[in-house]
Amino acid sequence: MKIKIAPSILASDFAKAGETVEKLEKCGADYIHCDVMDGSFVPPITFGHQMVEGLRPHTKLPLDCHLMVRHPQTHFEEFKKAGADIVTIHFETGPKSLIDRLKKIKSLGMKCGAVINPNTPVERIFDCVPFADMILVMSVFPGYGGQKFIGETYHRLEKLRSYCIKNGYPEKDIEVDGGITEENIDSVLHAGANVIVAGSTVFRSQDMAKTIERLRG
Ligand code: DX5
Ligand code: ZN
């Protein structure tokens, strides 16, 4: 499966966001991961669709917008207009409405993803697999960069990849987000993830291009 590296700009200087995404594109990133936080679903507030609109002219890479917001469905059109390519929404914001919301994102012409927190049983997301272009398994509790990877995630990724294989979706994109380093990347890939979010690891490195290349495993 193709491995895609999605650096999160959360760990970068927001005042230089345009330059940053240009640099990430030159350094071999596959996606730009945009962490949208509303101060309610998660404590911090980061940015919304206007940031995405500002980034759009600076890169051709897909903008992967991870919505950590309590009412994601009220923002889909704004993100579409801003130039978002992928919108991912949390299972925990509305399990019953999740599939309808995924369909809504797709109907607007974007790719859709379902996100699951570390304390939600991974099996709960299985019903979404046919409807989501990507499943994002959180490997930390959302809200902050620079946290430690939760070891139980390996087992969750294995279960999800095995469900996808058994049910006719062997190539489903499985994204993992939080605490990814050059030390744990091989185990994360081995467990079944193929879209890798990395914030601190990319932005703390002296050579972003080399780090991105190493994260391919
Ligand atoms: C956490 C965010 C992550 C975060 C990852 O809520 O969803 O995308 O930026 O940062 P690192 O790679 O530093 O754990
Ligand atoms: Zn994220």
PDB file of C-alpha atoms and ligand atoms in Angstrom:
ATOM      1  CA  MET A   1       0.000   0.000   0.000  1.00  0.00           C
ATOM      2  CA  LYS A   2       1.141   3.517  -0.643  1.00  0.00           C
ATOM      3  CA  ILE A   3       2.396   5.200   2.502  1.00  0.00           C
ATOM      4  CA  LYS A   4       1.446   8.858   2.796  1.00  0.00           C
ATOM      5  CA  ILE A   5       3.045  11.318   5.186  1.00  0.00           C
ATOM      6  CA  ALA A   6       0.808  14.083   6.508  1.00  0.00           C
ATOM      7  CA  PRO A   7       2.768  16.640   8.550  1.00  0.00           C
ATOM      8  CA  SER A   8       0.557  18.544  11.001  1.00  0.00           C
ATOM      9  CA  ILE A   9       1.050  22.303  10.919  1.00  0.00           C
ATOM     10  CA  LEU A  10      -0.098  22.399  14.564  1.00  0.00           C
ATOM     11  CA  ALA A  11       3.559  22.163  15.558  1.00  0.00           C
ATOM     12  CA  SER A  12       4.615  25.043  13.270  1.00  0.00           C
ATOM     13  CA  ASP A  13       4.661  28.847  13.505  1.00  0.00           C
ATOM     14  CA  PHE A  14       1.155  29.917  12.382  1.00  0.00           C
ATOM     15  CA  ALA A  15       2.429  33.327  11.309  1.00  0.00           C
ATOM     16  CA  LYS A  16       4.466  31.600   8.583  1.00  0.00           C
ATOM     17  CA  ALA A  17       1.885  28.992   7.589  1.00  0.00           C
ATOM     18  CA  GLY A  18       2.025  29.759   3.836  1.00  0.00           C
ATOM     19  CA  GLU A  19       5.808  29.379   3.656  1.00  0.00           C
ATOM     20  CA  THR A  20       5.605  26.288   5.835  1.00  0.00           C
ATOM     21  CA  VAL A  21       3.307  24.364   3.513  1.00  0.00           C
ATOM     22  CA  GLU A  22       5.429  25.366   0.506  1.00  0.00           C
ATOM     23  CA  LYS A  23       8.441  23.947   2.301  1.00  0.00           C
ATOM     24  CA  LEU A  24       6.598  20.760   3.294  1.00  0.00           C
ATOM     25  CA  GLU A  25       5.631  20.187  -0.336  1.00  0.00           C
ATOM     26  CA  LYS A  26       9.284  20.564  -1.417  1.00  0.00           C
ATOM     27  CA  CYS A  27      10.321  18.201   1.386  1.00  0.00           C
ATOM     28  CA  GLY A  28       8.144  15.380   0.058  1.00  0.00           C
ATOM     29  CA  ALA A  29       4.986  15.554   2.201  1.00  0.00           C
ATOM     30  CA  ASP A  30       1.899  13.883   0.704  1.00  0.00           C
ATOM     31  CA  TYR A  31      -0.824  15.735   2.625  1.00  0.00           C
ATOM     32  CA  ILE A  32      -0.969  18.817   4.828  1.00  0.00           C
ATOM     33  CA  HIS A  33      -2.746  17.878   8.065  1.00  0.00           C
ATOM     34  CA  CYS A  34      -4.759  20.800   9.474  1.00  0.00           C
ATOM     35  CA  ASP A  35      -5.869  20.412  13.108  1.00  0.00           C
ATOM     36  CA  VAL A  36      -9.052  22.413  13.581  1.00  0.00           C
ATOM     37  CA  MET A  37     -10.015  22.777  17.265  1.00  0.00           C
ATOM     38  CA  ASP A  38     -12.989  24.634  18.690  1.00  0.00           C
ATOM     39  CA  GLY A  39     -12.300  24.974  22.418  1.00  0.00           C
ATOM     40  CA  SER A  40     -15.301  22.757  23.158  1.00  0.00           C
ATOM     41  CA  PHE A  41     -14.825  19.259  21.724  1.00  0.00           C
ATOM     42  CA  VAL A  42     -11.201  19.758  22.781  1.00  0.00           C
ATOM     43  CA  PRO A  43      -9.954  22.486  25.131  1.00  0.00           C
ATOM     44  CA  PRO A  44      -7.722  24.484  22.726  1.00  0.00           C
ATOM     45  CA  ILE A  45      -8.814  26.708  19.864  1.00  0.00           C
ATOM     46  CA  THR A  46      -6.556  26.610  16.818  1.00  0.00           C
ATOM     47  CA  PHE A  47      -8.023  27.842  13.530  1.00  0.00           C
ATOM     48  CA  GLY A  48     -10.912  27.307  11.149  1.00  0.00           C
ATOM     49  CA  HIS A  49     -11.677  27.364   7.448  1.00  0.00           C
ATOM     50  CA  GLN A  50     -10.086  30.795   6.951  1.00  0.00           C
ATOM     51  CA  MET A  51      -6.662  29.312   7.657  1.00  0.00           C
ATOM     52  CA  VAL A  52      -7.349  26.591   5.093  1.00  0.00           C
ATOM     53  CA  GLU A  53      -8.369  29.262   2.570  1.00  0.00           C
ATOM     54  CA  GLY A  54      -5.142  31.121   3.297  1.00  0.00           C
ATOM     55  CA  LEU A  55      -3.042  27.994   2.769  1.00  0.00           C
ATOM     56  CA  ARG A  56      -4.780  26.931  -0.447  1.00  0.00           C
ATOM     57  CA  PRO A  57      -2.777  29.079  -2.914  1.00  0.00           C
ATOM     58  CA  HIS A  58       0.496  27.937  -1.346  1.00  0.00           C
ATOM     59  CA  THR A  59       0.281  24.234  -2.160  1.00  0.00           C
ATOM     60  CA  LYS A  60      -1.143  21.674  -4.538  1.00  0.00           C
ATOM     61  CA  LEU A  61      -1.024  18.995  -1.842  1.00  0.00           C
ATOM     62  CA  PRO A  62      -4.337  17.757  -0.450  1.00  0.00           C
ATOM     63  CA  LEU A  63      -5.377  19.672   2.677  1.00  0.00           C
ATOM     64  CA  ASP A  64      -6.396  17.018   5.205  1.00  0.00           C
ATOM     65  CA  CYS A  65      -8.668  18.808   7.678  1.00  0.00           C
ATOM     66  CA  HIS A  66      -9.110  17.033  11.008  1.00  0.00           C
ATOM     67  CA  LEU A  67     -12.153  18.626  12.634  1.00  0.00           C
ATOM     68  CA  MET A  68     -11.955  18.426  16.412  1.00  0.00           C
ATOM     69  CA  VAL A  69     -15.150  20.420  16.774  1.00  0.00           C
ATOM     70  CA  ARG A  70     -18.408  19.613  18.526  1.00  0.00           C
ATOM     71  CA  HIS A  71     -20.722  20.348  15.563  1.00  0.00           C
ATOM     72  CA  PRO A  72     -18.681  19.481  12.468  1.00  0.00           C
ATOM     73  CA  GLN A  73     -21.719  19.266  10.181  1.00  0.00           C
ATOM     74  CA  THR A  74     -22.293  23.033  10.345  1.00  0.00           C
ATOM     75  CA  HIS A  75     -18.898  23.696   8.739  1.00  0.00           C
ATOM     76  CA  PHE A  76     -18.678  21.349   5.732  1.00  0.00           C
ATOM     77  CA  GLU A  77     -19.623  23.973   3.120  1.00  0.00           C
ATOM     78  CA  GLU A  78     -17.156  26.501   4.547  1.00  0.00           C
ATOM     79  CA  PHE A  79     -14.327  23.984   4.321  1.00  0.00           C
ATOM     80  CA  LYS A  80     -15.287  23.045   0.784  1.00  0.00           C
ATOM     81  CA  LYS A  81     -15.254  26.704  -0.295  1.00  0.00           C
ATOM     82  CA  ALA A  82     -11.931  27.203   1.485  1.00  0.00           C
ATOM     83  CA  GLY A  83     -10.353  24.472  -0.645  1.00  0.00           C
ATOM     84  CA  ALA A  84     -10.244  21.505   1.737  1.00  0.00           C
ATOM     85  CA  ASP A  85      -9.694  18.135   0.027  1.00  0.00           C
ATOM     86  CA  ILE A  86     -10.299  15.773   2.929  1.00  0.00           C
ATOM     87  CA  VAL A  87     -12.519  16.370   5.942  1.00  0.00           C
ATOM     88  CA  THR A  88     -12.377  13.973   8.883  1.00  0.00           C
ATOM     89  CA  ILE A  89     -14.937  14.018  11.684  1.00  0.00           C
ATOM     90  CA  HIS A  90     -14.991  12.359  15.088  1.00  0.00           C
ATOM     91  CA  PHE A  91     -17.216   9.378  15.832  1.00  0.00           C
ATOM     92  CA  GLU A  92     -17.639  10.862  19.338  1.00  0.00           C
ATOM     93  CA  THR A  93     -19.400  13.988  17.979  1.00  0.00           C
ATOM     94  CA  GLY A  94     -22.417  11.956  16.909  1.00  0.00           C
ATOM     95  CA  PRO A  95     -22.244   8.193  16.395  1.00  0.00           C
ATOM     96  CA  LYS A  96     -25.772   7.979  15.010  1.00  0.00           C
ATOM     97  CA  SER A  97     -25.283  10.736  12.437  1.00  0.00           C
ATOM     98  CA  LEU A  98     -21.790   9.736  11.380  1.00  0.00           C
ATOM     99  CA  ILE A  99     -22.622   7.899   8.153  1.00  0.00           C
ATOM    100  CA  ASP A 100     -25.014  10.646   6.980  1.00  0.00           C
ATOM    101  CA  ARG A 101     -22.381  13.249   7.701  1.00  0.00           C
ATOM    102  CA  LEU A 102     -19.746  11.282   5.792  1.00  0.00           C
ATOM    103  CA  LYS A 103     -22.119  11.121   2.826  1.00  0.00           C
ATOM    104  CA  LYS A 104     -22.675  14.870   3.073  1.00  0.00           C
ATOM    105  CA  ILE A 105     -18.925  15.556   2.912  1.00  0.00           C
ATOM    106  CA  LYS A 106     -18.655  13.340  -0.182  1.00  0.00           C
ATOM    107  CA  SER A 107     -21.662  14.960  -1.825  1.00  0.00           C
ATOM    108  CA  LEU A 108     -19.810  18.280  -1.585  1.00  0.00           C
ATOM    109  CA  GLY A 109     -16.933  16.764  -3.555  1.00  0.00           C
ATOM    110  CA  MET A 110     -14.442  16.187  -0.753  1.00  0.00           C
ATOM    111  CA  LYS A 111     -12.987  12.965   0.630  1.00  0.00           C
ATOM    112  CA  CYS A 112     -14.363  11.986   3.999  1.00  0.00           C
ATOM    113  CA  GLY A 113     -12.912  10.302   7.022  1.00  0.00           C
ATOM    114  CA  ALA A 114     -14.141   9.017  10.372  1.00  0.00           C
ATOM    115  CA  VAL A 115     -11.964   9.545  13.445  1.00  0.00           C
ATOM    116  CA  ILE A 116     -11.969   7.458  16.600  1.00  0.00           C
ATOM    117  CA  ASN A 117     -10.570   8.434  20.008  1.00  0.00           C
ATOM    118  CA  PRO A 118      -8.328   6.101  22.037  1.00  0.00           C
ATOM    119  CA  ASN A 119     -11.060   5.315  24.576  1.00  0.00           C
ATOM    120  CA  THR A 120     -13.763   4.374  22.050  1.00  0.00           C
ATOM    121  CA  PRO A 121     -13.737   0.654  21.150  1.00  0.00           C
ATOM    122  CA  VAL A 122     -12.329   0.415  17.624  1.00  0.00           C
ATOM    123  CA  GLU A 123     -15.146  -1.966  16.591  1.00  0.00           C
ATOM    124  CA  ARG A 124     -17.563   0.969  16.843  1.00  0.00           C
ATOM    125  CA  ILE A 125     -16.104   2.455  13.651  1.00  0.00           C
ATOM    126  CA  PHE A 126     -16.413  -0.715  11.542  1.00  0.00           C
ATOM    127  CA  ASP A 127     -19.856   0.187  10.133  1.00  0.00           C
ATOM    128  CA  CYS A 128     -18.365   3.338   8.635  1.00  0.00           C
ATOM    129  CA  VAL A 129     -15.695   1.567   6.625  1.00  0.00           C
ATOM    130  CA  PRO A 130     -17.771   1.284   3.413  1.00  0.00           C
ATOM    131  CA  PHE A 131     -18.711   4.987   3.580  1.00  0.00           C
ATOM    132  CA  ALA A 132     -15.418   6.583   4.597  1.00  0.00           C
ATOM    133  CA  ASP A 133     -12.448   7.145   2.289  1.00  0.00           C
ATOM    134  CA  MET A 134     -10.250   6.987   5.345  1.00  0.00           C
ATOM    135  CA  ILE A 135     -10.432   5.941   8.988  1.00  0.00           C
ATOM    136  CA  LEU A 136      -8.304   7.953  11.410  1.00  0.00           C
ATOM    137  CA  VAL A 137      -7.259   6.133  14.559  1.00  0.00           C
ATOM    138  CA  MET A 138      -6.109   8.583  17.242  1.00  0.00           C
ATOM    139  CA  SER A 139      -2.974   7.404  19.010  1.00  0.00           C
ATOM    140  CA  VAL A 140      -3.232  10.195  21.624  1.00  0.00           C
ATOM    141  CA  PHE A 141      -6.224  12.019  23.078  1.00  0.00           C
ATOM    142  CA  PRO A 142      -6.935  14.899  20.705  1.00  0.00           C
ATOM    143  CA  GLY A 143      -6.141  18.475  21.641  1.00  0.00           C
ATOM    144  CA  TYR A 144      -2.386  18.777  21.866  1.00  0.00           C
ATOM    145  CA  GLY A 145       0.718  18.015  19.859  1.00  0.00           C
ATOM    146  CA  GLY A 146       3.805  16.480  21.392  1.00  0.00           C
ATOM    147  CA  GLN A 147       2.065  13.749  23.434  1.00  0.00           C
ATOM    148  CA  LYS A 148       3.287  10.195  23.946  1.00  0.00           C
ATOM    149  CA  PHE A 149       1.974   7.489  21.595  1.00  0.00           C
ATOM    150  CA  ILE A 150      -0.521   5.170  23.326  1.00  0.00           C
ATOM    151  CA  GLY A 151       0.786   1.603  22.896  1.00  0.00           C
ATOM    152  CA  GLU A 152      -2.673   0.005  22.705  1.00  0.00           C
ATOM    153  CA  THR A 153      -3.053   1.721  19.297  1.00  0.00           C
ATOM    154  CA  TYR A 154      -1.058  -1.067  17.612  1.00  0.00           C
ATOM    155  CA  HIS A 155      -3.695  -3.595  18.518  1.00  0.00           C
ATOM    156  CA  ARG A 156      -6.497  -1.252  17.391  1.00  0.00           C
ATOM    157  CA  LEU A 157      -4.815  -0.704  14.011  1.00  0.00           C
ATOM    158  CA  GLU A 158      -4.368  -4.465  13.569  1.00  0.00           C
ATOM    159  CA  LYS A 159      -8.044  -5.102  14.305  1.00  0.00           C
ATOM    160  CA  LEU A 160      -9.168  -2.386  11.909  1.00  0.00           C
ATOM    161  CA  ARG A 161      -6.858  -3.471   9.058  1.00  0.00           C
ATOM    162  CA  SER A 162      -7.926  -7.055   9.509  1.00  0.00           C
ATOM    163  CA  TYR A 163     -11.620  -6.038   9.419  1.00  0.00           C
ATOM    164  CA  CYS A 164     -10.985  -4.046   6.206  1.00  0.00           C
ATOM    165  CA  ILE A 165      -9.188  -6.997   4.569  1.00  0.00           C
ATOM    166  CA  LYS A 166     -11.857  -9.516   5.546  1.00  0.00           C
ATOM    167  CA  ASN A 167     -14.674  -7.306   4.324  1.00  0.00           C
ATOM    168  CA  GLY A 168     -13.374  -6.394   0.891  1.00  0.00           C
ATOM    169  CA  TYR A 169     -11.593  -3.096   1.639  1.00  0.00           C
ATOM    170  CA  PRO A 170      -7.953  -4.185   1.823  1.00  0.00           C
ATOM    171  CA  GLU A 171      -6.677  -0.880   0.440  1.00  0.00           C
ATOM    172  CA  LYS A 172      -8.681   1.388   2.752  1.00  0.00           C
ATOM    173  CA  ASP A 173      -6.638   4.345   3.950  1.00  0.00           C
ATOM    174  CA  ILE A 174      -5.982   4.041   7.680  1.00  0.00           C
ATOM    175  CA  GLU A 175      -4.522   7.193   9.182  1.00  0.00           C
ATOM    176  CA  VAL A 176      -2.862   7.390  12.585  1.00  0.00           C
ATOM    177  CA  ASP A 177      -2.366  10.621  14.513  1.00  0.00           C
ATOM    178  CA  GLY A 178      -0.371  11.474  17.617  1.00  0.00           C
ATOM    179  CA  GLY A 179       3.058  10.710  19.010  1.00  0.00           C
ATOM    180  CA  ILE A 180       4.535   9.232  15.826  1.00  0.00           C
ATOM    181  CA  THR A 181       8.331   9.147  15.861  1.00  0.00           C
ATOM    182  CA  GLU A 182      11.167   7.583  13.890  1.00  0.00           C
ATOM    183  CA  GLU A 183      11.331   4.987  16.677  1.00  0.00           C
ATOM    184  CA  ASN A 184       7.728   3.743  16.492  1.00  0.00           C
ATOM    185  CA  ILE A 185       6.992   4.267  12.782  1.00  0.00           C
ATOM    186  CA  ASP A 186       7.929   0.734  11.680  1.00  0.00           C
ATOM    187  CA  SER A 187       5.577  -0.822  14.251  1.00  0.00           C
ATOM    188  CA  VAL A 188       2.788   1.588  13.286  1.00  0.00           C
ATOM    189  CA  LEU A 189       3.116   0.677   9.590  1.00  0.00           C
ATOM    190  CA  HIS A 190       3.359  -2.994  10.423  1.00  0.00           C
ATOM    191  CA  ALA A 191       0.135  -2.770  12.467  1.00  0.00           C
ATOM    192  CA  GLY A 192      -1.726  -1.562   9.375  1.00  0.00           C
ATOM    193  CA  ALA A 193      -1.655   2.239   9.147  1.00  0.00           C
ATOM    194  CA  ASN A 194      -0.649   3.810   5.829  1.00  0.00           C
ATOM    195  CA  VAL A 195      -1.364   7.543   6.318  1.00  0.00           C
ATOM    196  CA  ILE A 196       0.949   8.977   8.937  1.00  0.00           C
ATOM    197  CA  VAL A 197       0.370  12.267  10.727  1.00  0.00           C
ATOM    198  CA  ALA A 198       3.443  13.769  12.344  1.00  0.00           C
ATOM    199  CA  GLY A 199       3.703  17.154  14.015  1.00  0.00           C
ATOM    200  CA  SER A 200       6.563  17.441  16.468  1.00  0.00           C
ATOM    201  CA  THR A 201       8.710  14.831  14.766  1.00  0.00           C
ATOM    202  CA  VAL A 202       8.730  16.798  11.500  1.00  0.00           C
ATOM    203  CA  PHE A 203       8.968  20.309  12.925  1.00  0.00           C
ATOM    204  CA  ARG A 204      11.590  19.552  15.587  1.00  0.00           C
ATOM    205  CA  SER A 205      13.871  17.940  13.040  1.00  0.00           C
ATOM    206  CA  GLN A 206      16.874  19.716  11.525  1.00  0.00           C
ATOM    207  CA  ASP A 207      16.158  18.269   8.097  1.00  0.00           C
ATOM    208  CA  MET A 208      12.443  17.940   7.327  1.00  0.00           C
ATOM    209  CA  ALA A 209      12.999  16.205   3.983  1.00  0.00           C
ATOM    210  CA  LYS A 210      15.107  13.461   5.563  1.00  0.00           C
ATOM    211  CA  THR A 211      12.667  13.028   8.444  1.00  0.00           C
ATOM    212  CA  ILE A 212       9.704  12.718   6.069  1.00  0.00           C
ATOM    213  CA  GLU A 213      11.628  10.150   4.039  1.00  0.00           C
ATOM    214  CA  ARG A 214      12.521   8.153   7.172  1.00  0.00           C
ATOM    215  CA  LEU A 215       8.888   8.176   8.280  1.00  0.00           C
ATOM    216  CA  ARG A 216       8.063   6.148   5.173  1.00  0.00           C
ATOM    217  CA  GLY A 217       9.568   3.258   7.113  1.00  0.00           C
TER     218      GLY A 217
HETATM  219  C1  DX5 B   1      -3.693  16.181  18.217  1.00  0.00           C
HETATM  220  C2  DX5 B   1      -3.640  16.429  16.736  1.00  0.00           C
HETATM  221  C3  DX5 B   1      -2.429  15.922  16.079  1.00  0.00           C
HETATM  222  C4  DX5 B   1      -1.135  16.552  16.523  1.00  0.00           C
HETATM  223  C5  DX5 B   1      -0.052  15.529  16.362  1.00  0.00           C
HETATM  224  O1  DX5 B   1      -4.946  16.560  18.679  1.00  0.00           O
HETATM  225  O2  DX5 B   1      -4.752  15.824  16.108  1.00  0.00           O
HETATM  226  O3  DX5 B   1      -2.556  16.016  14.666  1.00  0.00           O
HETATM  227  O4  DX5 B   1      -0.778  17.687  15.809  1.00  0.00           O
HETATM  228  O5  DX5 B   1       1.105  16.053  16.901  1.00  0.00           O
HETATM  229  P1  DX5 B   1       2.331  15.131  17.287  1.00  0.00           P
HETATM  230  O6  DX5 B   1       2.800  14.466  16.045  1.00  0.00           O
HETATM  231  O7  DX5 B   1       3.303  16.104  17.850  1.00  0.00           O
HETATM  232  O8  DX5 B   1       1.835  14.150  18.299  1.00  0.00           O
HETATM  233 ZN    ZN B   2      -4.803  15.712  13.862  1.00  0.00          ZN
END
